[in-house]
Amino acid sequence: DADVTQTPRNRITKTGKRIMLECSQTKGHDRMYWYRQDPGLGLRLIYYSFDVKDINKGEISDGYSVSRQAQAKFSLSLESAIPNQTALYFCATAGKGLEGTDTQYFGPGTRLTVL
Amino acid sequence: QQQVKQSPQSLIVQKGGISIINCAYENTAFDYFPWYQQFPGKGPALLIAIRPDVSEKKEGRFTISFNKSAKQFSLHIMDSQPGDSATYFCAASGSNYQLIWGAGTKLIIKP
């Protein structure tokens, strides 16, 4: 089983709809992140959480909200989706490990299309 | 000061050749420089990383070269293989555990 899972993997929705993307991890990591990926722009940080009670805005948080329901679960919501939120969304986790404290482990991504 | 600039945007290399991707950063507080590899339909995965106390790190065919004074670092892939075809991202972070990402390089290795 994958260490970081994301649901759904693909979603098509309409402008104005509320959407929730979910992320679960079995790595036991404290730190979790939500990114969006757009062609030519790399990965941009939306929100990050260092533990259940510590949630922080990233570079592009406008139009998004998050919830850290447990150490293992971090969900991303689009309250009222708009077409320019069409993108590939990734969840990542990070924690102490043999590779060092900064290695981020990514889920498989959710492809979101807003019509 | 937060940017990481990556070049080229795309790169085509013959099988067996050397692939070179470059990144430049501005923030001198950055102390961790990873490279991630992403295959289509997958999330990025850590390939190799370096800290500024060394100028080079090698893992198999992959080498990071780091120039602290120039604030630049690069990924070299020796004996490039078709299986290396992927998108490569450089990144940098400081003590806040936030990675600042380059825009990515799409690498194609021609057989």
PDB file of C-alpha atoms in Angstrom:
ATOM      1  CA  ASP A   1       0.000   0.000   0.000  1.00  0.00           C
ATOM      2  CA  ALA A   2       1.136   3.514  -0.783  1.00  0.00           C
ATOM      3  CA  ASP A   3       2.497   5.589   2.093  1.00  0.00           C
ATOM      4  CA  VAL A   4       0.696   8.757   0.944  1.00  0.00           C
ATOM      5  CA  THR A   5      -2.719   8.420  -0.661  1.00  0.00           C
ATOM      6  CA  GLN A   6      -4.912  11.069  -2.244  1.00  0.00           C
ATOM      7  CA  THR A   7      -8.589  10.919  -3.109  1.00  0.00           C
ATOM      8  CA  PRO A   8     -10.045  11.464  -5.595  1.00  0.00           C
ATOM      9  CA  ARG A   9      -7.414  10.953  -8.288  1.00  0.00           C
ATOM     10  CA  ASN A  10      -9.439  12.859 -10.865  1.00  0.00           C
ATOM     11  CA  ARG A  11     -12.317  15.290 -10.452  1.00  0.00           C
ATOM     12  CA  ILE A  12     -14.289  17.430 -12.837  1.00  0.00           C
ATOM     13  CA  THR A  13     -16.514  20.051 -11.286  1.00  0.00           C
ATOM     14  CA  LYS A  14     -18.325  23.257 -12.151  1.00  0.00           C
ATOM     15  CA  THR A  15     -17.612  26.849 -11.210  1.00  0.00           C
ATOM     16  CA  GLY A  16     -18.967  27.704  -7.774  1.00  0.00           C
ATOM     17  CA  LYS A  17     -19.018  24.171  -6.411  1.00  0.00           C
ATOM     18  CA  ARG A  18     -17.336  23.207  -3.141  1.00  0.00           C
ATOM     19  CA  ILE A  19     -14.645  20.587  -3.512  1.00  0.00           C
ATOM     20  CA  MET A  20     -12.650  18.633  -0.944  1.00  0.00           C
ATOM     21  CA  LEU A  21      -9.435  16.785  -1.693  1.00  0.00           C
ATOM     22  CA  GLU A  22      -8.250  14.316   0.902  1.00  0.00           C
ATOM     23  CA  CYS A  23      -4.817  13.088   1.868  1.00  0.00           C
ATOM     24  CA  SER A  24      -3.842  10.249   4.201  1.00  0.00           C
ATOM     25  CA  GLN A  25      -0.397   9.025   5.181  1.00  0.00           C
ATOM     26  CA  THR A  26       0.949   5.976   6.985  1.00  0.00           C
ATOM     27  CA  LYS A  27       4.501   7.277   7.413  1.00  0.00           C
ATOM     28  CA  GLY A  28       3.876   8.679  10.886  1.00  0.00           C
ATOM     29  CA  HIS A  29       5.100  12.110   9.806  1.00  0.00           C
ATOM     30  CA  ASP A  30       4.127  15.311  11.576  1.00  0.00           C
ATOM     31  CA  ARG A  31       4.558  17.686   8.666  1.00  0.00           C
ATOM     32  CA  MET A  32       2.063  17.723   5.791  1.00  0.00           C
ATOM     33  CA  TYR A  33       1.808  19.990   2.752  1.00  0.00           C
ATOM     34  CA  TRP A  34      -0.570  20.818  -0.086  1.00  0.00           C
ATOM     35  CA  TYR A  35       0.864  21.978  -3.427  1.00  0.00           C
ATOM     36  CA  ARG A  36      -0.530  22.764  -6.816  1.00  0.00           C
ATOM     37  CA  GLN A  37       1.405  22.096  -9.998  1.00  0.00           C
ATOM     38  CA  ASP A  38       0.870  24.043 -13.190  1.00  0.00           C
ATOM     39  CA  PRO A  39       2.918  23.579 -16.381  1.00  0.00           C
ATOM     40  CA  GLY A  40       5.981  25.827 -16.380  1.00  0.00           C
ATOM     41  CA  LEU A  41       5.381  27.030 -12.826  1.00  0.00           C
ATOM     42  CA  GLY A  42       6.695  24.131 -10.809  1.00  0.00           C
ATOM     43  CA  LEU A  43       5.143  23.371  -7.433  1.00  0.00           C
ATOM     44  CA  ARG A  44       3.545  26.144  -5.411  1.00  0.00           C
ATOM     45  CA  LEU A  45       2.740  25.742  -1.738  1.00  0.00           C
ATOM     46  CA  ILE A  46      -0.895  26.264  -0.739  1.00  0.00           C
ATOM     47  CA  TYR A  47      -0.929  25.317   2.963  1.00  0.00           C
ATOM     48  CA  TYR A  48       1.271  23.396   5.339  1.00  0.00           C
ATOM     49  CA  SER A  49       0.858  21.889   8.790  1.00  0.00           C
ATOM     50  CA  PHE A  50       3.557  20.942  11.294  1.00  0.00           C
ATOM     51  CA  ASP A  51       1.108  19.173  13.592  1.00  0.00           C
ATOM     52  CA  VAL A  52      -2.643  18.941  14.194  1.00  0.00           C
ATOM     53  CA  LYS A  53      -2.796  22.359  15.866  1.00  0.00           C
ATOM     54  CA  ASP A  54      -0.316  24.158  13.622  1.00  0.00           C
ATOM     55  CA  ILE A  55      -1.603  25.171  10.187  1.00  0.00           C
ATOM     56  CA  ASN A  56       0.025  27.829   8.041  1.00  0.00           C
ATOM     57  CA  LYS A  57      -0.694  29.601   4.791  1.00  0.00           C
ATOM     58  CA  GLY A  58       1.642  29.082   1.892  1.00  0.00           C
ATOM     59  CA  GLU A  59       2.406  31.144  -1.174  1.00  0.00           C
ATOM     60  CA  ILE A  60      -1.045  30.831  -2.812  1.00  0.00           C
ATOM     61  CA  SER A  61      -3.652  30.188  -0.093  1.00  0.00           C
ATOM     62  CA  ASP A  62      -6.378  32.525  -1.395  1.00  0.00           C
ATOM     63  CA  GLY A  63      -9.474  30.544  -2.391  1.00  0.00           C
ATOM     64  CA  TYR A  64      -8.386  27.462  -0.434  1.00  0.00           C
ATOM     65  CA  SER A  65      -8.830  26.167   3.114  1.00  0.00           C
ATOM     66  CA  VAL A  66      -7.485  23.116   4.924  1.00  0.00           C
ATOM     67  CA  SER A  67      -8.296  20.861   7.838  1.00  0.00           C
ATOM     68  CA  ARG A  68      -5.903  18.624   9.740  1.00  0.00           C
ATOM     69  CA  GLN A  69      -8.265  16.040  11.157  1.00  0.00           C
ATOM     70  CA  ALA A  70      -5.534  13.851  12.640  1.00  0.00           C
ATOM     71  CA  GLN A  71      -1.798  13.393  12.344  1.00  0.00           C
ATOM     72  CA  ALA A  72      -2.391  11.169   9.343  1.00  0.00           C
ATOM     73  CA  LYS A  73      -5.082  13.190   7.543  1.00  0.00           C
ATOM     74  CA  PHE A  74      -4.918  16.590   5.861  1.00  0.00           C
ATOM     75  CA  SER A  75      -7.679  17.779   3.547  1.00  0.00           C
ATOM     76  CA  LEU A  76      -7.821  20.693   1.128  1.00  0.00           C
ATOM     77  CA  SER A  77     -11.067  22.486   0.283  1.00  0.00           C
ATOM     78  CA  LEU A  78     -11.997  24.832  -2.497  1.00  0.00           C
ATOM     79  CA  GLU A  79     -15.002  26.697  -1.100  1.00  0.00           C
ATOM     80  CA  SER A  80     -16.198  28.003  -4.458  1.00  0.00           C
ATOM     81  CA  ALA A  81     -14.190  26.552  -7.318  1.00  0.00           C
ATOM     82  CA  ILE A  82     -13.153  28.744 -10.244  1.00  0.00           C
ATOM     83  CA  PRO A  83     -11.617  27.733 -13.602  1.00  0.00           C
ATOM     84  CA  ASN A  84      -8.118  29.033 -12.775  1.00  0.00           C
ATOM     85  CA  GLN A  85      -7.978  26.475  -9.960  1.00  0.00           C
ATOM     86  CA  THR A  86      -7.758  23.788 -12.619  1.00  0.00           C
ATOM     87  CA  ALA A  87      -4.449  22.098 -11.825  1.00  0.00           C
ATOM     88  CA  LEU A  88      -2.701  19.032 -10.489  1.00  0.00           C
ATOM     89  CA  TYR A  89      -2.769  18.980  -6.679  1.00  0.00           C
ATOM     90  CA  PHE A  90      -0.234  17.124  -4.560  1.00  0.00           C
ATOM     91  CA  CYS A  91      -0.138  16.263  -0.897  1.00  0.00           C
ATOM     92  CA  ALA A  92       3.256  15.652   0.697  1.00  0.00           C
ATOM     93  CA  THR A  93       4.516  14.584   4.102  1.00  0.00           C
ATOM     94  CA  ALA A  94       7.866  15.073   5.767  1.00  0.00           C
ATOM     95  CA  GLY A  95       9.526  14.011   8.959  1.00  0.00           C
ATOM     96  CA  LYS A  96      12.766  12.850  10.456  1.00  0.00           C
ATOM     97  CA  GLY A  97      14.368  10.021   8.588  1.00  0.00           C
ATOM     98  CA  LEU A  98      17.627   8.476   7.483  1.00  0.00           C
ATOM     99  CA  GLU A  99      17.673  10.829   4.497  1.00  0.00           C
ATOM    100  CA  GLY A 100      17.506  13.870   6.738  1.00  0.00           C
ATOM    101  CA  THR A 101      14.739  15.954   8.122  1.00  0.00           C
ATOM    102  CA  ASP A 102      13.751  17.692   4.892  1.00  0.00           C
ATOM    103  CA  THR A 103      12.712  14.857   2.563  1.00  0.00           C
ATOM    104  CA  GLN A 104       9.174  15.310   1.348  1.00  0.00           C
ATOM    105  CA  TYR A 105       7.179  12.284   0.221  1.00  0.00           C
ATOM    106  CA  PHE A 106       4.468  12.954  -2.313  1.00  0.00           C
ATOM    107  CA  GLY A 107       1.135  11.356  -3.019  1.00  0.00           C
ATOM    108  CA  PRO A 108       0.102  10.440  -6.578  1.00  0.00           C
ATOM    109  CA  GLY A 109      -1.775  13.694  -7.135  1.00  0.00           C
ATOM    110  CA  THR A 110      -5.341  14.763  -7.883  1.00  0.00           C
ATOM    111  CA  ARG A 111      -6.131  16.191 -11.289  1.00  0.00           C
ATOM    112  CA  LEU A 112      -8.850  18.800 -10.810  1.00  0.00           C
ATOM    113  CA  THR A 113     -10.740  20.412 -13.674  1.00  0.00           C
ATOM    114  CA  VAL A 114     -13.097  23.308 -13.001  1.00  0.00           C
ATOM    115  CA  LEU A 115     -15.458  24.047 -15.880  1.00  0.00           C
TER     116      LEU A 115
ATOM    117  CA  GLN B   1      14.975  36.619  -2.440  1.00  0.00           C
ATOM    118  CA  GLN B   2      12.838  33.511  -2.274  1.00  0.00           C
ATOM    119  CA  GLN B   3      13.141  32.451  -5.894  1.00  0.00           C
ATOM    120  CA  VAL B   4      14.902  29.445  -7.330  1.00  0.00           C
ATOM    121  CA  LYS B   5      15.551  29.809 -11.046  1.00  0.00           C
ATOM    122  CA  GLN B   6      15.928  26.613 -13.076  1.00  0.00           C
ATOM    123  CA  SER B   7      17.160  26.133 -16.635  1.00  0.00           C
ATOM    124  CA  PRO B   8      16.667  24.880 -19.242  1.00  0.00           C
ATOM    125  CA  GLN B   9      12.911  24.408 -19.384  1.00  0.00           C
ATOM    126  CA  SER B  10      13.372  21.359 -21.613  1.00  0.00           C
ATOM    127  CA  LEU B  11      16.333  19.257 -22.661  1.00  0.00           C
ATOM    128  CA  ILE B  12      16.897  16.522 -25.226  1.00  0.00           C
ATOM    129  CA  VAL B  13      19.981  14.320 -24.811  1.00  0.00           C
ATOM    130  CA  GLN B  14      21.166  11.300 -26.723  1.00  0.00           C
ATOM    131  CA  LYS B  15      21.410   7.990 -24.891  1.00  0.00           C
ATOM    132  CA  GLY B  16      24.783   7.743 -23.228  1.00  0.00           C
ATOM    133  CA  GLY B  17      25.287  11.488 -23.100  1.00  0.00           C
ATOM    134  CA  ILE B  18      25.507  13.836 -20.125  1.00  0.00           C
ATOM    135  CA  SER B  19      22.404  15.733 -19.034  1.00  0.00           C
ATOM    136  CA  ILE B  20      23.002  18.989 -17.148  1.00  0.00           C
ATOM    137  CA  ILE B  21      20.324  21.049 -15.407  1.00  0.00           C
ATOM    138  CA  ASN B  22      21.143  24.278 -13.607  1.00  0.00           C
ATOM    139  CA  CYS B  23      19.581  26.185 -10.731  1.00  0.00           C
ATOM    140  CA  ALA B  24      20.326  29.517  -9.076  1.00  0.00           C
ATOM    141  CA  TYR B  25      19.056  30.853  -5.778  1.00  0.00           C
ATOM    142  CA  GLU B  26      19.104  34.212  -4.030  1.00  0.00           C
ATOM    143  CA  ASN B  27      18.497  33.569  -0.341  1.00  0.00           C
ATOM    144  CA  THR B  28      21.794  32.914   1.427  1.00  0.00           C
ATOM    145  CA  ALA B  29      19.890  31.395   4.366  1.00  0.00           C
ATOM    146  CA  PHE B  30      19.039  28.320   2.293  1.00  0.00           C
ATOM    147  CA  ASP B  31      20.934  25.305   3.609  1.00  0.00           C
ATOM    148  CA  TYR B  32      19.400  22.316   1.850  1.00  0.00           C
ATOM    149  CA  PHE B  33      19.245  21.747  -1.904  1.00  0.00           C
ATOM    150  CA  PRO B  34      17.379  18.668  -3.163  1.00  0.00           C
ATOM    151  CA  TRP B  35      16.590  17.475  -6.645  1.00  0.00           C
ATOM    152  CA  TYR B  36      13.314  15.682  -7.273  1.00  0.00           C
ATOM    153  CA  GLN B  37      12.396  13.456 -10.209  1.00  0.00           C
ATOM    154  CA  GLN B  38       8.835  13.192 -11.489  1.00  0.00           C
ATOM    155  CA  PHE B  39       7.491  10.646 -13.957  1.00  0.00           C
ATOM    156  CA  PRO B  40       4.175  11.230 -15.755  1.00  0.00           C
ATOM    157  CA  GLY B  41       1.209  10.434 -13.538  1.00  0.00           C
ATOM    158  CA  LYS B  42       3.324  10.295 -10.390  1.00  0.00           C
ATOM    159  CA  GLY B  43       4.276  12.627  -7.608  1.00  0.00           C
ATOM    160  CA  PRO B  44       7.835  13.978  -7.392  1.00  0.00           C
ATOM    161  CA  ALA B  45      10.349  11.781  -5.548  1.00  0.00           C
ATOM    162  CA  LEU B  46      13.645  12.772  -3.980  1.00  0.00           C
ATOM    163  CA  LEU B  47      16.568  11.906  -6.237  1.00  0.00           C
ATOM    164  CA  ILE B  48      19.590  13.425  -4.504  1.00  0.00           C
ATOM    165  CA  ALA B  49      20.267  16.304  -2.120  1.00  0.00           C
ATOM    166  CA  ILE B  50      23.186  18.377  -0.904  1.00  0.00           C
ATOM    167  CA  ARG B  51      24.004  20.735   1.952  1.00  0.00           C
ATOM    168  CA  PRO B  52      26.345  23.719   1.402  1.00  0.00           C
ATOM    169  CA  ASP B  53      29.238  22.295   3.402  1.00  0.00           C
ATOM    170  CA  VAL B  54      30.274  20.193   0.388  1.00  0.00           C
ATOM    171  CA  SER B  55      30.797  21.158  -3.257  1.00  0.00           C
ATOM    172  CA  GLU B  56      29.780  17.880  -4.834  1.00  0.00           C
ATOM    173  CA  LYS B  57      27.710  14.822  -4.063  1.00  0.00           C
ATOM    174  CA  LYS B  58      27.535  11.744  -6.233  1.00  0.00           C
ATOM    175  CA  GLU B  59      25.056   8.880  -6.161  1.00  0.00           C
ATOM    176  CA  GLY B  60      25.510   6.436  -8.996  1.00  0.00           C
ATOM    177  CA  ARG B  61      25.104   8.283 -12.291  1.00  0.00           C
ATOM    178  CA  PHE B  62      23.677  11.384 -10.584  1.00  0.00           C
ATOM    179  CA  THR B  63      25.894  14.188  -9.287  1.00  0.00           C
ATOM    180  CA  ILE B  64      25.065  17.527  -7.688  1.00  0.00           C
ATOM    181  CA  SER B  65      27.661  20.264  -8.100  1.00  0.00           C
ATOM    182  CA  PHE B  66      27.303  23.177  -5.680  1.00  0.00           C
ATOM    183  CA  ASN B  67      28.893  26.620  -5.957  1.00  0.00           C
ATOM    184  CA  LYS B  68      28.154  28.569  -2.773  1.00  0.00           C
ATOM    185  CA  SER B  69      29.821  31.807  -3.851  1.00  0.00           C
ATOM    186  CA  ALA B  70      27.863  31.907  -7.109  1.00  0.00           C
ATOM    187  CA  LYS B  71      24.676  30.684  -5.413  1.00  0.00           C
ATOM    188  CA  GLN B  72      24.253  28.021  -8.071  1.00  0.00           C
ATOM    189  CA  PHE B  73      23.870  24.253  -8.119  1.00  0.00           C
ATOM    190  CA  SER B  74      23.451  21.775 -10.905  1.00  0.00           C
ATOM    191  CA  LEU B  75      22.431  18.186 -11.571  1.00  0.00           C
ATOM    192  CA  HIS B  76      24.570  16.064 -13.863  1.00  0.00           C
ATOM    193  CA  ILE B  77      23.273  12.754 -15.179  1.00  0.00           C
ATOM    194  CA  MET B  78      26.071  10.674 -16.628  1.00  0.00           C
ATOM    195  CA  ASP B  79      25.462   7.988 -19.268  1.00  0.00           C
ATOM    196  CA  SER B  80      21.863   9.179 -19.631  1.00  0.00           C
ATOM    197  CA  GLN B  81      19.334   6.413 -20.298  1.00  0.00           C
ATOM    198  CA  PRO B  82      15.804   6.466 -21.764  1.00  0.00           C
ATOM    199  CA  GLY B  83      14.512   5.545 -18.299  1.00  0.00           C
ATOM    200  CA  ASP B  84      15.861   8.883 -17.034  1.00  0.00           C
ATOM    201  CA  SER B  85      13.278  10.708 -19.171  1.00  0.00           C
ATOM    202  CA  ALA B  86      11.250  12.652 -16.619  1.00  0.00           C
ATOM    203  CA  THR B  87      10.722  16.118 -15.236  1.00  0.00           C
ATOM    204  CA  TYR B  88      13.377  17.264 -12.794  1.00  0.00           C
ATOM    205  CA  PHE B  89      12.864  19.910 -10.125  1.00  0.00           C
ATOM    206  CA  CYS B  90      15.476  21.638  -8.048  1.00  0.00           C
ATOM    207  CA  ALA B  91      14.488  23.131  -4.719  1.00  0.00           C
ATOM    208  CA  ALA B  92      15.964  24.923  -1.733  1.00  0.00           C
ATOM    209  CA  SER B  93      15.001  25.357   1.885  1.00  0.00           C
ATOM    210  CA  GLY B  94      16.176  26.906   5.100  1.00  0.00           C
ATOM    211  CA  SER B  95      15.297  26.274   8.716  1.00  0.00           C
ATOM    212  CA  ASN B  96      11.539  26.615   8.199  1.00  0.00           C
ATOM    213  CA  TYR B  97      11.233  23.287   6.283  1.00  0.00           C
ATOM    214  CA  GLN B  98       9.549  25.039   3.361  1.00  0.00           C
ATOM    215  CA  LEU B  99      10.876  24.011  -0.025  1.00  0.00           C
ATOM    216  CA  ILE B 100      11.121  26.709  -2.690  1.00  0.00           C
ATOM    217  CA  TRP B 101      10.875  25.005  -6.065  1.00  0.00           C
ATOM    218  CA  GLY B 102      12.342  25.647  -9.474  1.00  0.00           C
ATOM    219  CA  ALA B 103       9.961  25.581 -12.447  1.00  0.00           C
ATOM    220  CA  GLY B 104      11.123  22.164 -13.638  1.00  0.00           C
ATOM    221  CA  THR B 105      13.035  20.728 -16.598  1.00  0.00           C
ATOM    222  CA  LYS B 106      11.497  18.168 -18.909  1.00  0.00           C
ATOM    223  CA  LEU B 107      14.286  15.793 -19.902  1.00  0.00           C
ATOM    224  CA  ILE B 108      13.970  13.502 -22.898  1.00  0.00           C
ATOM    225  CA  ILE B 109      16.648  10.896 -23.566  1.00  0.00           C
ATOM    226  CA  LYS B 110      16.657   9.764 -27.192  1.00  0.00           C
ATOM    227  CA  PRO B 111      17.573   6.112 -27.798  1.00  0.00           C
TER     228      PRO B 111
END
